[in-house]
Short mmCIF file of C-alpha atoms in Angstrom, two decimals:
data_model
loop_
_atom_site.label_atom_id
_atom_site.label_comp_id
_atom_site.label_asym_id
_atom_site.label_seq_id
_atom_site.Cartn_x
_atom_site.Cartn_y
_atom_site.Cartn_z
CA MET X 1 168.92 -2.49 34.68
CA ALA X 2 172.38 -4.10 34.48
CA ASP X 3 174.02 -0.73 35.15
CA GLU X 4 171.78 -0.25 38.14
CA LYS X 5 172.66 -3.66 39.54
CA SER X 6 176.39 -3.07 39.10
CA ARG X 7 176.07 0.35 40.74
CA VAL X 8 174.21 -1.04 43.73
CA SER X 9 176.59 -3.94 44.20
CA GLY X 10 179.55 -1.60 43.98
CA GLU X 11 178.45 0.61 46.86
CA SER X 12 180.43 0.34 50.07
CA PRO X 13 178.52 -1.18 52.99
CA ARG X 14 177.07 1.26 55.48
CA GLU X 15 175.89 0.77 59.01
CA ALA X 16 172.10 0.43 59.09
CA LYS X 17 170.50 2.92 61.42
CA GLY X 18 166.94 1.85 60.85
CA PRO X 19 164.78 -0.35 58.66
CA LEU X 20 166.02 -0.33 55.08
CA LEU X 21 163.47 0.47 52.38
CA PRO X 22 163.73 -0.84 48.79
CA THR X 23 164.91 1.86 46.38
CA SER X 24 163.63 0.24 43.21
CA THR X 25 161.24 -2.41 41.94
CA ALA X 26 164.12 -4.84 41.54
CA ASP X 27 165.27 -4.23 45.11
CA ALA X 28 161.71 -4.74 46.36
CA ALA X 29 161.45 -8.05 44.53
CA ILE X 30 164.79 -9.21 45.96
CA ALA X 31 163.78 -8.16 49.47
CA GLU X 32 160.46 -9.98 49.14
CA LYS X 33 162.24 -13.18 48.12
CA THR X 34 164.87 -13.01 50.86
CA GLN X 35 162.43 -12.26 53.69
CA PRO X 36 160.75 -15.29 55.29
CA ALA X 37 157.08 -15.65 54.45
CA LYS X 38 154.80 -14.49 57.23
CA PRO X 39 152.29 -17.09 58.37
CA ALA X 40 148.83 -16.12 57.25
CA PHE X 41 145.89 -17.18 59.42
CA HIS X 42 142.26 -17.10 58.46
CA PRO X 43 140.34 -14.25 60.18
CA ALA X 44 138.02 -16.85 61.68
CA LEU X 45 140.91 -18.05 63.85
CA TYR X 46 141.30 -14.59 65.40
CA VAL X 47 137.54 -14.36 65.97
CA ILE X 48 137.34 -17.80 67.60
CA THR X 49 140.34 -17.00 69.80
CA TRP X 50 138.82 -13.71 70.95
CA ILE X 51 135.39 -15.23 71.68
CA SER X 52 136.99 -18.14 73.56
CA LEU X 53 139.23 -15.95 75.71
CA SER X 54 136.56 -13.33 76.37
CA SER X 55 134.06 -15.96 77.47
CA SER X 56 136.68 -17.85 79.47
CA VAL X 57 137.66 -14.78 81.50
CA ILE X 58 134.04 -14.12 82.51
CA LEU X 59 133.30 -17.75 83.39
CA PHE X 60 136.68 -18.10 85.14
CA ASN X 61 136.01 -15.06 87.34
CA LYS X 62 132.53 -16.28 88.21
CA TRP X 63 133.92 -19.69 89.11
CA ILE X 64 136.62 -18.27 91.41
CA LEU X 65 134.41 -15.67 93.10
CA ASP X 66 131.26 -17.76 93.46
CA SER X 67 131.90 -21.50 93.04
CA LEU X 68 135.27 -21.50 94.89
CA ASP X 69 133.88 -18.98 97.41
CA PHE X 70 136.78 -16.52 97.04
CA ARG X 71 134.54 -13.53 97.66
CA TYR X 72 137.14 -10.81 97.20
CA PRO X 73 136.55 -9.25 93.77
CA VAL X 74 138.74 -6.20 94.36
CA ILE X 75 141.74 -8.38 95.22
CA LEU X 76 141.12 -10.43 92.08
CA THR X 77 140.90 -7.27 89.96
CA THR X 78 144.10 -5.90 91.52
CA TYR X 79 145.84 -9.18 90.72
CA HIS X 80 144.70 -9.04 87.07
CA LEU X 81 145.99 -5.49 86.66
CA SER X 82 149.28 -6.28 88.42
CA PHE X 83 149.73 -9.28 86.13
CA ALA X 84 149.04 -7.04 83.12
CA THR X 85 151.51 -4.43 84.38
CA VAL X 86 154.36 -6.92 84.71
CA ALA X 87 153.50 -8.64 81.42
CA THR X 88 153.34 -5.42 79.38
CA GLN X 89 156.62 -4.19 80.87
CA LEU X 90 158.30 -7.47 79.85
CA MET X 91 156.75 -7.33 76.39
CA ALA X 92 157.90 -3.74 75.93
CA ARG X 93 161.45 -4.79 76.78
CA TYR X 94 161.73 -8.09 74.90
CA THR X 95 159.20 -7.96 72.02
CA ASN X 96 158.02 -5.53 69.35
CA LEU X 97 154.32 -5.86 70.15
CA LEU X 98 154.42 -2.60 72.10
CA ASP X 99 156.51 -0.59 69.66
CA GLY X 100 153.40 1.51 69.00
CA ARG X 101 154.02 3.29 72.31
CA LYS X 102 157.07 5.01 70.76
CA SER X 103 154.79 7.13 68.56
CA VAL X 104 152.71 8.28 71.54
CA LYS X 105 153.85 11.64 72.89
CA MET X 106 153.31 10.77 76.53
CA THR X 107 154.39 13.32 79.14
CA GLY X 108 153.81 13.59 82.86
CA ARG X 109 151.21 16.28 82.29
CA VAL X 110 149.29 14.17 79.76
CA TYR X 111 149.50 11.14 82.04
CA LEU X 112 148.01 13.02 84.98
CA ARG X 113 145.32 14.82 82.99
CA ALA X 114 144.27 12.01 80.63
CA ILE X 115 145.53 8.57 81.67
CA VAL X 116 144.82 8.87 85.42
CA PRO X 117 141.11 9.85 84.99
CA ILE X 118 140.63 7.03 82.50
CA GLY X 119 142.35 4.67 84.93
CA ILE X 120 140.05 5.73 87.76
CA PHE X 121 136.90 4.91 85.79
CA PHE X 122 138.50 1.74 84.42
CA SER X 123 139.15 0.61 88.00
CA LEU X 124 135.62 1.47 89.11
CA SER X 125 134.09 -0.43 86.20
CA LEU X 126 136.20 -3.51 86.94
CA ILE X 127 135.43 -3.42 90.67
CA CYS X 128 131.68 -3.07 90.11
CA GLY X 129 131.74 -5.69 87.38
CA ASN X 130 133.44 -8.27 89.58
CA LEU X 131 131.27 -7.45 92.61
CA THR X 132 128.25 -8.29 90.48
CA TYR X 133 129.39 -11.93 90.17
CA LEU X 134 128.69 -12.36 93.88
CA TYR X 135 124.97 -11.67 93.42
CA LEU X 136 123.81 -12.27 89.82
CA SER X 137 124.13 -15.04 87.27
CA VAL X 138 126.43 -14.71 84.26
CA ALA X 139 123.38 -14.85 82.00
CA PHE X 140 121.63 -11.88 83.63
CA ILE X 141 124.90 -9.91 83.81
CA GLN X 142 125.32 -10.26 80.04
CA MET X 143 121.76 -9.06 79.54
CA ILE X 144 122.37 -5.91 81.59
CA LYS X 145 125.63 -5.28 79.70
CA ALA X 146 123.57 -4.89 76.54
CA THR X 147 122.72 -1.39 77.80
CA THR X 148 126.35 -0.25 77.36
CA PRO X 149 125.67 1.53 74.01
CA VAL X 150 122.84 3.46 75.68
CA ALA X 151 125.08 4.51 78.58
CA VAL X 152 127.84 5.56 76.17
CA LEU X 153 125.40 7.68 74.16
CA LEU X 154 123.83 9.42 77.17
CA SER X 155 127.16 10.03 78.92
CA SER X 156 128.65 11.49 75.73
CA TRP X 157 125.82 14.05 75.72
CA ALA X 158 126.29 14.81 79.41
CA MET X 159 130.06 15.26 78.95
CA GLY X 160 129.59 17.49 75.91
CA ILE X 161 131.53 15.13 73.65
CA ALA X 162 128.65 14.67 71.21
CA PRO X 163 125.56 16.77 70.42
CA VAL X 164 122.14 15.56 71.52
CA ASN X 165 120.52 13.47 68.80
CA LEU X 166 116.97 12.29 69.48
CA LYS X 167 117.04 9.96 66.48
CA GLN X 168 119.91 8.04 68.05
CA LEU X 169 118.00 7.94 71.33
CA ALA X 170 115.03 6.40 69.53
CA ASN X 171 117.33 3.82 67.93
CA VAL X 172 118.64 2.64 71.30
CA SER X 173 115.24 2.64 73.02
CA ALA X 174 114.69 -0.98 71.98
CA ILE X 175 117.75 -1.99 74.01
CA VAL X 176 116.33 -0.37 77.14
CA VAL X 177 112.90 -1.92 76.61
CA GLY X 178 114.45 -5.35 76.09
CA VAL X 179 116.61 -5.18 79.22
CA VAL X 180 113.66 -3.95 81.30
CA ILE X 181 111.59 -6.92 80.11
CA ALA X 182 114.48 -9.28 80.82
CA SER X 183 114.84 -7.81 84.33
CA PHE X 184 111.16 -8.41 85.07
CA GLY X 185 111.63 -11.98 83.88
CA GLU X 186 114.74 -12.60 86.01
CA ILE X 187 113.93 -15.34 88.51
CA LYS X 188 116.81 -14.69 90.94
CA PHE X 189 116.79 -10.89 90.95
CA VAL X 190 119.05 -9.20 93.55
CA TRP X 191 118.86 -5.40 93.78
CA ILE X 192 122.40 -4.83 95.07
CA GLY X 193 123.88 -6.91 92.26
CA PHE X 194 121.71 -5.12 89.71
CA LEU X 195 122.87 -1.71 90.99
CA TYR X 196 126.53 -2.81 90.98
CA GLN X 197 126.22 -3.88 87.34
CA LEU X 198 124.49 -0.63 86.35
CA GLY X 199 127.34 1.23 88.05
CA GLY X 200 129.87 -0.86 86.14
CA VAL X 201 128.11 -0.08 82.85
CA LEU X 202 128.04 3.65 83.65
CA PHE X 203 131.73 3.80 84.63
CA GLU X 204 132.68 1.83 81.54
CA ALA X 205 130.68 4.22 79.35
CA ILE X 206 132.46 7.24 80.85
CA ARG X 207 135.81 5.52 80.35
CA LEU X 208 135.04 4.80 76.69
CA ASN X 209 134.10 8.43 76.11
CA LEU X 210 137.31 9.64 77.77
CA VAL X 211 139.34 7.22 75.64
CA GLN X 212 137.55 8.45 72.52
CA ALA X 213 138.38 12.04 73.42
CA LEU X 214 142.03 11.12 74.01
CA LEU X 215 142.37 9.15 70.79
CA SER X 216 140.76 11.92 68.74
CA SER X 217 144.25 13.46 68.61
CA ALA X 218 146.67 11.79 66.19
CA GLU X 219 149.43 12.16 68.79
CA TYR X 220 147.77 9.66 71.14
CA LYS X 221 146.67 6.89 68.81
CA MET X 222 147.26 3.57 70.53
CA ASP X 223 146.08 0.01 70.22
CA PRO X 224 144.48 -1.82 73.17
CA LEU X 225 147.77 -3.38 74.26
CA VAL X 226 149.58 -0.02 74.37
CA SER X 227 146.61 1.41 76.26
CA LEU X 228 146.93 -1.41 78.79
CA TYR X 229 150.66 -0.60 79.10
CA TYR X 230 149.77 2.90 80.28
CA PHE X 231 146.54 2.19 82.19
CA ALA X 232 147.42 -1.02 84.07
CA PRO X 233 149.96 0.45 86.54
CA ILE X 234 147.74 3.29 87.77
CA CYS X 235 144.69 1.00 87.88
CA ALA X 236 146.60 -1.64 89.85
CA ALA X 237 147.75 1.00 92.33
CA MET X 238 144.23 2.42 92.86
CA ASN X 239 142.62 -0.99 93.14
CA GLY X 240 145.37 -2.05 95.51
CA VAL X 241 144.56 0.81 97.88
CA VAL X 242 140.86 -0.13 97.85
CA ALA X 243 141.73 -3.79 98.42
CA LEU X 244 144.03 -2.98 101.35
CA ILE X 245 141.25 -1.04 103.07
CA TRP X 246 138.28 -3.19 102.13
CA GLU X 247 139.26 -6.83 101.60
CA VAL X 248 142.86 -7.63 102.63
CA PRO X 249 142.06 -7.49 106.39
CA ARG X 250 139.39 -10.18 105.88
CA VAL X 251 141.13 -12.59 103.49
CA SER X 252 143.10 -15.59 104.78
CA LEU X 253 145.84 -17.71 103.23
CA GLY X 254 143.54 -20.70 103.53
CA GLU X 255 141.09 -19.08 101.11
CA VAL X 256 143.94 -18.31 98.70
CA TYR X 257 145.24 -21.88 98.82
CA ASN X 258 141.70 -23.18 98.41
CA VAL X 259 141.65 -21.56 94.95
CA GLY X 260 145.24 -22.56 94.23
CA LEU X 261 148.25 -20.58 93.02
CA VAL X 262 148.19 -22.34 89.65
CA THR X 263 144.52 -21.40 89.23
CA PHE X 264 145.30 -17.77 90.00
CA PHE X 265 148.16 -17.78 87.50
CA LEU X 266 146.02 -19.27 84.74
CA ASN X 267 143.25 -16.78 85.51
CA GLY X 268 145.63 -13.81 85.21
CA LEU X 269 147.19 -15.25 82.05
CA CYS X 270 143.78 -15.75 80.47
CA ALA X 271 142.77 -12.16 81.26
CA PHE X 272 146.01 -10.81 79.78
CA LEU X 273 145.84 -12.95 76.63
CA LEU X 274 142.38 -11.52 76.02
CA ASN X 275 143.95 -8.07 75.60
CA VAL X 276 146.60 -9.51 73.28
CA SER X 277 143.95 -11.24 71.15
CA VAL X 278 142.10 -7.93 70.70
CA VAL X 279 145.25 -6.39 69.20
CA PHE X 280 145.54 -9.17 66.62
CA LEU X 281 141.79 -9.11 65.94
CA ILE X 282 141.75 -5.41 65.01
CA GLY X 283 142.37 -5.03 61.31
CA LYS X 284 141.57 -8.66 60.54
CA THR X 285 137.79 -8.24 60.56
CA SER X 286 135.23 -5.56 59.83
CA ALA X 287 133.09 -3.63 62.32
CA VAL X 288 130.11 -5.72 61.23
CA ILE X 289 131.85 -8.98 62.07
CA MET X 290 132.99 -7.57 65.42
CA THR X 291 129.43 -6.57 66.30
CA LEU X 292 127.94 -9.93 65.34
CA CYS X 293 130.73 -11.81 67.13
CA GLY X 294 130.05 -9.77 70.26
CA VAL X 295 126.39 -10.76 70.13
CA LEU X 296 127.33 -14.40 69.52
CA LYS X 297 129.69 -14.30 72.51
CA ASP X 298 126.93 -12.92 74.76
CA VAL X 299 124.50 -15.63 73.65
CA LEU X 300 127.12 -18.35 74.20
CA LEU X 301 127.78 -17.00 77.70
CA VAL X 302 124.09 -17.20 78.53
CA LEU X 303 124.01 -20.81 77.32
CA ALA X 304 127.21 -21.61 79.24
CA SER X 305 125.70 -20.15 82.41
CA MET X 306 122.67 -22.38 81.97
CA ALA X 307 124.84 -25.45 81.39
CA ILE X 308 127.46 -24.91 84.13
CA TRP X 309 125.43 -23.36 86.96
CA ALA X 310 121.94 -24.50 85.89
CA THR X 311 120.87 -20.86 85.68
CA PRO X 312 117.07 -20.66 85.19
CA ILE X 313 116.01 -18.47 82.26
CA SER X 314 112.32 -17.61 81.98
CA GLY X 315 110.56 -17.18 78.66
CA LEU X 316 109.93 -13.50 79.41
CA GLN X 317 113.64 -13.02 80.07
CA ALA X 318 114.65 -14.71 76.81
CA PHE X 319 112.11 -12.57 74.93
CA GLY X 320 113.43 -9.34 76.46
CA TYR X 321 117.06 -10.27 75.78
CA THR X 322 116.23 -11.00 72.15
CA ILE X 323 114.72 -7.51 71.81
CA ALA X 324 117.80 -5.96 73.45
CA LEU X 325 120.24 -7.80 71.17
CA SER X 326 118.22 -6.90 68.09
CA GLY X 327 118.18 -3.25 69.15
CA MET X 328 121.95 -3.31 69.73
CA ILE X 329 122.62 -4.75 66.27
CA TYR X 330 120.33 -2.15 64.67
CA TYR X 331 122.01 0.69 66.56
CA LYS X 332 125.57 -0.38 65.73
CA LEU X 333 125.03 -1.32 62.08
CA GLY X 334 122.19 0.96 60.99
CA GLY X 335 118.99 0.28 59.10
CA GLU X 336 120.42 0.73 55.59
CA ALA X 337 123.31 -1.63 56.27
CA LEU X 338 120.94 -4.26 57.68
CA LYS X 339 118.77 -4.01 54.56
CA GLY X 340 121.84 -4.56 52.40
CA TYR X 341 122.94 -7.59 54.43
CA ALA X 342 119.39 -8.98 54.39
CA GLY X 343 119.26 -8.64 50.61
CA GLU X 344 122.63 -10.36 50.26
CA ALA X 345 121.51 -13.13 52.62
CA GLY X 346 118.35 -13.59 50.52
CA ARG X 347 120.41 -13.94 47.37
CA GLN X 348 122.74 -16.44 49.02
CA TRP X 349 119.73 -18.43 50.29
CA ALA X 350 118.20 -18.48 46.81
CA GLU X 351 121.50 -19.59 45.29
CA PHE X 352 121.78 -22.31 47.95
CA GLY X 353 118.26 -23.47 47.07
CA SER X 354 119.05 -23.65 43.37
CA THR X 355 122.18 -25.73 43.93
CA ARG X 356 120.95 -27.90 46.82
CA PRO X 357 117.15 -27.75 46.96
CA ALA X 358 116.70 -30.87 49.08
CA LEU X 359 119.13 -29.70 51.75
CA ARG X 360 117.50 -26.26 51.87
CA LYS X 361 114.11 -27.87 52.53
CA VAL X 362 115.58 -29.91 55.38
CA VAL X 363 117.15 -26.79 56.92
CA ALA X 364 113.92 -24.82 56.60
CA ILE X 365 111.79 -27.55 58.18
CA ALA X 366 114.28 -28.03 61.03
CA GLY X 367 114.27 -24.27 61.67
CA VAL X 368 110.48 -24.12 61.82
CA ILE X 369 110.32 -27.11 64.19
CA LEU X 370 112.92 -25.55 66.48
CA LEU X 371 111.08 -22.22 66.50
CA VAL X 372 107.76 -23.85 67.38
CA PHE X 373 109.46 -25.93 70.04
CA LEU X 374 110.89 -22.82 71.69
CA LEU X 375 107.78 -20.68 71.37
CA PHE X 376 105.38 -23.19 72.84
CA GLY X 377 107.45 -24.05 75.88
CA GLY X 378 109.08 -27.30 74.92
CA LEU X 379 112.17 -26.15 76.78
CA ALA X 380 110.35 -24.21 79.50
CA PRO X 381 111.00 -26.72 82.32
CA THR X 382 114.74 -26.46 81.61
CA TYR X 383 114.71 -22.67 81.37
CA ALA X 384 112.57 -22.02 84.41
CA PRO X 385 112.43 -25.02 86.73
CA GLU X 386 111.01 -22.88 89.52
CA TYR X 387 107.97 -22.00 87.42
CA ASP X 388 105.81 -24.98 88.37
CA PRO X 389 102.14 -24.23 87.56
CA SER X 390 100.92 -27.14 89.68
CA GLN X 391 101.52 -25.25 92.93
CA TYR X 392 99.38 -22.35 91.74
CA LEU X 393 96.63 -24.75 90.66
CA SER X 394 96.78 -26.49 94.07
CA ASN X 395 96.51 -23.17 95.91
CA ALA X 396 93.55 -22.10 93.78
CA ALA X 397 91.84 -25.44 94.35
CA GLY X 398 92.38 -25.13 98.11
CA LYS X 399 90.81 -21.69 98.20
CA LEU X 400 87.80 -23.05 96.35
CA GLY X 401 87.54 -26.02 98.71
CA VAL X 402 88.27 -28.53 95.98
CA SER X 403 90.71 -31.34 96.66
CA SER X 404 93.45 -31.75 94.07
#
């Protein structure tokens, strides 16, 4: 080992042309000691950041388009994509977060044949998604979005990317049934908004299938941020053309200033940071955690819609959404995996009861009380204030000639 150290130290210095790799165990140990320690964050921090930013973007867009009455969703989408284009170009120049693009063999032919079609459907999904905010509540929009796995499955069959599998179709049927029930229970149902959201789901499903086909080749593996680097410019250009024809002639500077330039900047920054957070989230958590966090985010958005805009949610709608979410979890995780997690949860619950029996009883009783409270309409006036049975009783009494 001494000979090796003297030999290494006696070598003449050479110009480094790339990252130096340790040539022995001793060198690796020295390199590990000399390099600064990387800050390690708990995976929960990445999850919380992603949920917060994802929810904030949706609520922020709804607030600008509906509450602030800036009813130009295509302009807003174009702004988001232009912001992302400038930001990714700056990051590619001054940071290493986009170094993954160097391994992508991107040519003009590939860009036209693969990136442009994906960008077209990405633009269409964003336009339809933002148009929906003008007509439907955030809560109902999230319920319709639960059908995305179904749209992805059916479009993959139609595009010939995957073979027809009736077992998979049966697995996703619960999602469709749940969303149908939730739609019947929607109090403020608007057909045009519903159709816009279905169009957004369909375009997003086609985009996801095209991305899957592109990434199936090892030459085009890219993380979400690198994908945004390639997709954002073409999407911004296409959305800009639509905005120039459709919305720019109608918008006024007064409406822009009513929202505020600072508000627009924060909105674009929030939308871009969401894409950055996804990059850091990948690899830090499992697919199971991602699925459950997605469901949690959707539920939190429904609750936020109720709290911020006093969105009425009927009992039938809540029941249908519960079925849809359960079906989505079953489809993404699978029956065997759910059985395994249920068994592990049962063991953890039993262990918790053996160590803290009194606390487990309190939790169980509180859970039962909450369930009964929800089932028997304790919260019904809050969920559906327009469902007042007294008016129906008064009408029935009037028809019978009885004063009420």
